[in-house]
Amino acid sequence: AQDISFKASHLLSSGIVEFKAMYRPEKILWFCMEDGSLVSCSIDFQAGFIGWAKHELGGNGVVDSIAVVQKDTADELWMVVERDIRTLEYLVFDNLDSTAIEDSYYVDCGEVFTSGTPTDTITGLDWLSGQEVVALADGAELASAPVSDTGEITYDRTFSKCSIGYAYISDLIPVPPELNINGTWQGKNKRCEK
């Protein structure tokens, strides 16, 4: 009976095409919007937390459809995404407590490449031809660079494992904190610390 969307009307204004619920590793509602955007709502009622987010996809990606697939340890969000071509993609959730930096995957529409012998070149990036990409190679960030028309990219260092794809930007717009202690906090100086 609780309206959880009252602070997210700007994210939902284009209209919802479909939505799916994910339960593991986190409780998240996923929304495929009429304008092709992807919106999520993370929920933890016990902690009193509801957080909304709009997920902008690299390469001007437009989401056509979504599905949540239940796996043994965690659910996966699968999407049909339209860019220059139509792709089937799924969202990977890294466990920030246990995933080593070299095993992290912080790209959009990407892939992980491994090589037994260190290399400086990745081939087979046909779906990213002509696009600017970012990469994380053996845990180190590589400078953004364009993929050639033949689907190949060469860097100035060698690596054995590399995740490569579109960059994504994370913007945080926090809701103003409000504690009703001795009146309102609004308009007063505040400080946030880690």
PDB file of N, CA and C in Angstrom, residues 107 120 122 125 128-136 141-149 151-156 159 162-167:
ATOM      1  N   VAL A 107      32.543  -2.390 -17.119  1.00  0.00           N
ATOM      2  CA  VAL A 107      32.279  -1.861 -18.452  1.00  0.00           C
ATOM      3  C   VAL A 107      30.871  -2.241 -18.873  1.00  0.00           C
ATOM      4  N   ASP A 120      49.312  -7.401 -26.142  1.00  0.00           N
ATOM      5  CA  ASP A 120      48.913  -5.989 -26.115  1.00  0.00           C
ATOM      6  C   ASP A 120      47.757  -5.716 -27.079  1.00  0.00           C
ATOM      7  N   ILE A 122      43.858  -6.971 -28.690  1.00  0.00           N
ATOM      8  CA  ILE A 122      42.617  -7.746 -28.589  1.00  0.00           C
ATOM      9  C   ILE A 122      41.930  -7.669 -29.941  1.00  0.00           C
ATOM     10  N   LEU A 125      36.448  -7.700 -31.609  1.00  0.00           N
ATOM     11  CA  LEU A 125      35.548  -6.703 -31.027  1.00  0.00           C
ATOM     12  C   LEU A 125      34.627  -6.110 -32.094  1.00  0.00           C
ATOM     13  N   LEU A 128      31.950  -3.598 -31.381  1.00  0.00           N
ATOM     14  CA  LEU A 128      32.416  -2.296 -30.907  1.00  0.00           C
ATOM     15  C   LEU A 128      33.229  -1.547 -31.961  1.00  0.00           C
ATOM     16  N   SER A 129      33.229  -2.006 -33.194  1.00  0.00           N
ATOM     17  CA  SER A 129      34.022  -1.380 -34.257  1.00  0.00           C
ATOM     18  C   SER A 129      33.725   0.105 -34.369  1.00  0.00           C
ATOM     19  N   GLY A 130      34.785   0.913 -34.379  1.00  0.00           N
ATOM     20  CA  GLY A 130      34.657   2.360 -34.515  1.00  0.00           C
ATOM     21  C   GLY A 130      34.234   3.082 -33.249  1.00  0.00           C
ATOM     22  N   GLN A 131      34.053   2.356 -32.151  1.00  0.00           N
ATOM     23  CA  GLN A 131      33.582   2.952 -30.895  1.00  0.00           C
ATOM     24  C   GLN A 131      34.744   3.205 -29.925  1.00  0.00           C
ATOM     25  N   GLU A 132      34.582   4.205 -29.078  1.00  0.00           N
ATOM     26  CA  GLU A 132      35.539   4.509 -28.014  1.00  0.00           C
ATOM     27  C   GLU A 132      35.253   3.570 -26.843  1.00  0.00           C
ATOM     28  N   VAL A 133      36.283   2.851 -26.376  1.00  0.00           N
ATOM     29  CA  VAL A 133      36.096   1.887 -25.292  1.00  0.00           C
ATOM     30  C   VAL A 133      37.095   2.151 -24.162  1.00  0.00           C
ATOM     31  N   VAL A 134      36.795   1.569 -23.015  1.00  0.00           N
ATOM     32  CA  VAL A 134      37.696   1.589 -21.865  1.00  0.00           C
ATOM     33  C   VAL A 134      38.032   0.150 -21.511  1.00  0.00           C
ATOM     34  N   ALA A 135      39.107  -0.041 -20.751  1.00  0.00           N
ATOM     35  CA  ALA A 135      39.521  -1.403 -20.410  1.00  0.00           C
ATOM     36  C   ALA A 135      40.178  -1.426 -19.041  1.00  0.00           C
ATOM     37  N   LEU A 136      40.030  -2.565 -18.390  1.00  0.00           N
ATOM     38  CA  LEU A 136      40.701  -2.849 -17.137  1.00  0.00           C
ATOM     39  C   LEU A 136      41.533  -4.097 -17.398  1.00  0.00           C
ATOM     40  N   GLU A 141      43.709   0.303 -15.040  1.00  0.00           N
ATOM     41  CA  GLU A 141      42.883   0.982 -16.034  1.00  0.00           C
ATOM     42  C   GLU A 141      43.742   1.387 -17.225  1.00  0.00           C
ATOM     43  N   LEU A 142      43.244   1.093 -18.430  1.00  0.00           N
ATOM     44  CA  LEU A 142      43.911   1.518 -19.657  1.00  0.00           C
ATOM     45  C   LEU A 142      43.208   2.765 -20.184  1.00  0.00           C
ATOM     46  N   ALA A 143      43.949   3.606 -20.884  1.00  0.00           N
ATOM     47  CA  ALA A 143      43.371   4.826 -21.452  1.00  0.00           C
ATOM     48  C   ALA A 143      42.302   4.455 -22.476  1.00  0.00           C
ATOM     49  N   SER A 144      41.244   5.280 -22.542  1.00  0.00           N
ATOM     50  CA  SER A 144      40.195   5.008 -23.530  1.00  0.00           C
ATOM     51  C   SER A 144      40.786   5.150 -24.926  1.00  0.00           C
ATOM     52  N   ALA A 145      40.288   4.315 -25.833  1.00  0.00           N
ATOM     53  CA  ALA A 145      40.810   4.296 -27.195  1.00  0.00           C
ATOM     54  C   ALA A 145      39.730   3.764 -28.127  1.00  0.00           C
ATOM     55  N   PRO A 146      39.824   4.103 -29.423  1.00  0.00           N
ATOM     56  CA  PRO A 146      38.828   3.594 -30.373  1.00  0.00           C
ATOM     57  C   PRO A 146      39.186   2.187 -30.859  1.00  0.00           C
ATOM     58  N   VAL A 147      38.165   1.395 -31.131  1.00  0.00           N
ATOM     59  CA  VAL A 147      38.342   0.077 -31.732  1.00  0.00           C
ATOM     60  C   VAL A 147      38.395   0.290 -33.244  1.00  0.00           C
ATOM     61  N   SER A 148      39.309  -0.392 -33.906  1.00  0.00           N
ATOM     62  CA  SER A 148      39.431  -0.228 -35.360  1.00  0.00           C
ATOM     63  C   SER A 148      38.204  -0.782 -36.063  1.00  0.00           C
ATOM     64  N   ASP A 149      38.075  -0.453 -37.347  1.00  0.00           N
ATOM     65  CA  ASP A 149      36.943  -0.938 -38.142  1.00  0.00           C
ATOM     66  C   ASP A 149      36.966  -2.451 -38.299  1.00  0.00           C
ATOM     67  N   GLY A 151      37.642  -4.419 -35.766  1.00  0.00           N
ATOM     68  CA  GLY A 151      37.340  -4.995 -34.462  1.00  0.00           C
ATOM     69  C   GLY A 151      38.561  -5.318 -33.629  1.00  0.00           C
ATOM     70  N   GLU A 152      39.630  -4.525 -33.816  1.00  0.00           N
ATOM     71  CA  GLU A 152      40.900  -4.786 -33.125  1.00  0.00           C
ATOM     72  C   GLU A 152      41.346  -3.536 -32.379  1.00  0.00           C
ATOM     73  N   ILE A 153      42.044  -3.737 -31.266  1.00  0.00           N
ATOM     74  CA  ILE A 153      42.606  -2.619 -30.511  1.00  0.00           C
ATOM     75  C   ILE A 153      43.952  -3.051 -29.942  1.00  0.00           C
ATOM     76  N   THR A 154      44.925  -2.126 -29.992  1.00  0.00           N
ATOM     77  CA  THR A 154      46.270  -2.394 -29.483  1.00  0.00           C
ATOM     78  C   THR A 154      46.626  -1.343 -28.450  1.00  0.00           C
ATOM     79  N   TYR A 155      47.191  -1.799 -27.335  1.00  0.00           N
ATOM     80  CA  TYR A 155      47.594  -0.910 -26.241  1.00  0.00           C
ATOM     81  C   TYR A 155      49.113  -0.845 -26.143  1.00  0.00           C
ATOM     82  N   ASP A 156      49.616   0.072 -25.311  1.00  0.00           N
ATOM     83  CA  ASP A 156      51.063   0.252 -25.181  1.00  0.00           C
ATOM     84  C   ASP A 156      51.660  -0.589 -24.052  1.00  0.00           C
ATOM     85  N   PHE A 159      49.186  -7.573 -21.217  1.00  0.00           N
ATOM     86  CA  PHE A 159      48.329  -8.039 -20.127  1.00  0.00           C
ATOM     87  C   PHE A 159      47.877  -9.462 -20.437  1.00  0.00           C
ATOM     88  N   CYS A 162      41.762  -9.001 -19.550  1.00  0.00           N
ATOM     89  CA  CYS A 162      41.285  -7.646 -19.818  1.00  0.00           C
ATOM     90  C   CYS A 162      39.770  -7.656 -19.995  1.00  0.00           C
ATOM     91  N   SER A 163      39.073  -6.780 -19.263  1.00  0.00           N
ATOM     92  CA  SER A 163      37.651  -6.551 -19.531  1.00  0.00           C
ATOM     93  C   SER A 163      37.566  -5.239 -20.301  1.00  0.00           C
ATOM     94  N   ILE A 164      36.838  -5.260 -21.409  1.00  0.00           N
ATOM     95  CA  ILE A 164      36.809  -4.113 -22.317  1.00  0.00           C
ATOM     96  C   ILE A 164      35.390  -3.871 -22.798  1.00  0.00           C
ATOM     97  N   GLY A 165      35.005  -2.595 -22.906  1.00  0.00           N
ATOM     98  CA  GLY A 165      33.666  -2.241 -23.372  1.00  0.00           C
ATOM     99  C   GLY A 165      33.437  -0.744 -23.250  1.00  0.00           C
ATOM    100  N   TYR A 166      32.170  -0.345 -23.319  1.00  0.00           N
ATOM    101  CA  TYR A 166      31.816   1.065 -23.170  1.00  0.00           C
ATOM    102  C   TYR A 166      32.042   1.505 -21.725  1.00  0.00           C
ATOM    103  N   ALA A 167      32.435   2.757 -21.558  1.00  0.00           N
ATOM    104  CA  ALA A 167      32.527   3.337 -20.219  1.00  0.00           C
ATOM    105  C   ALA A 167      31.132   3.686 -19.741  1.00  0.00           C
TER     106      ALA A 167
END
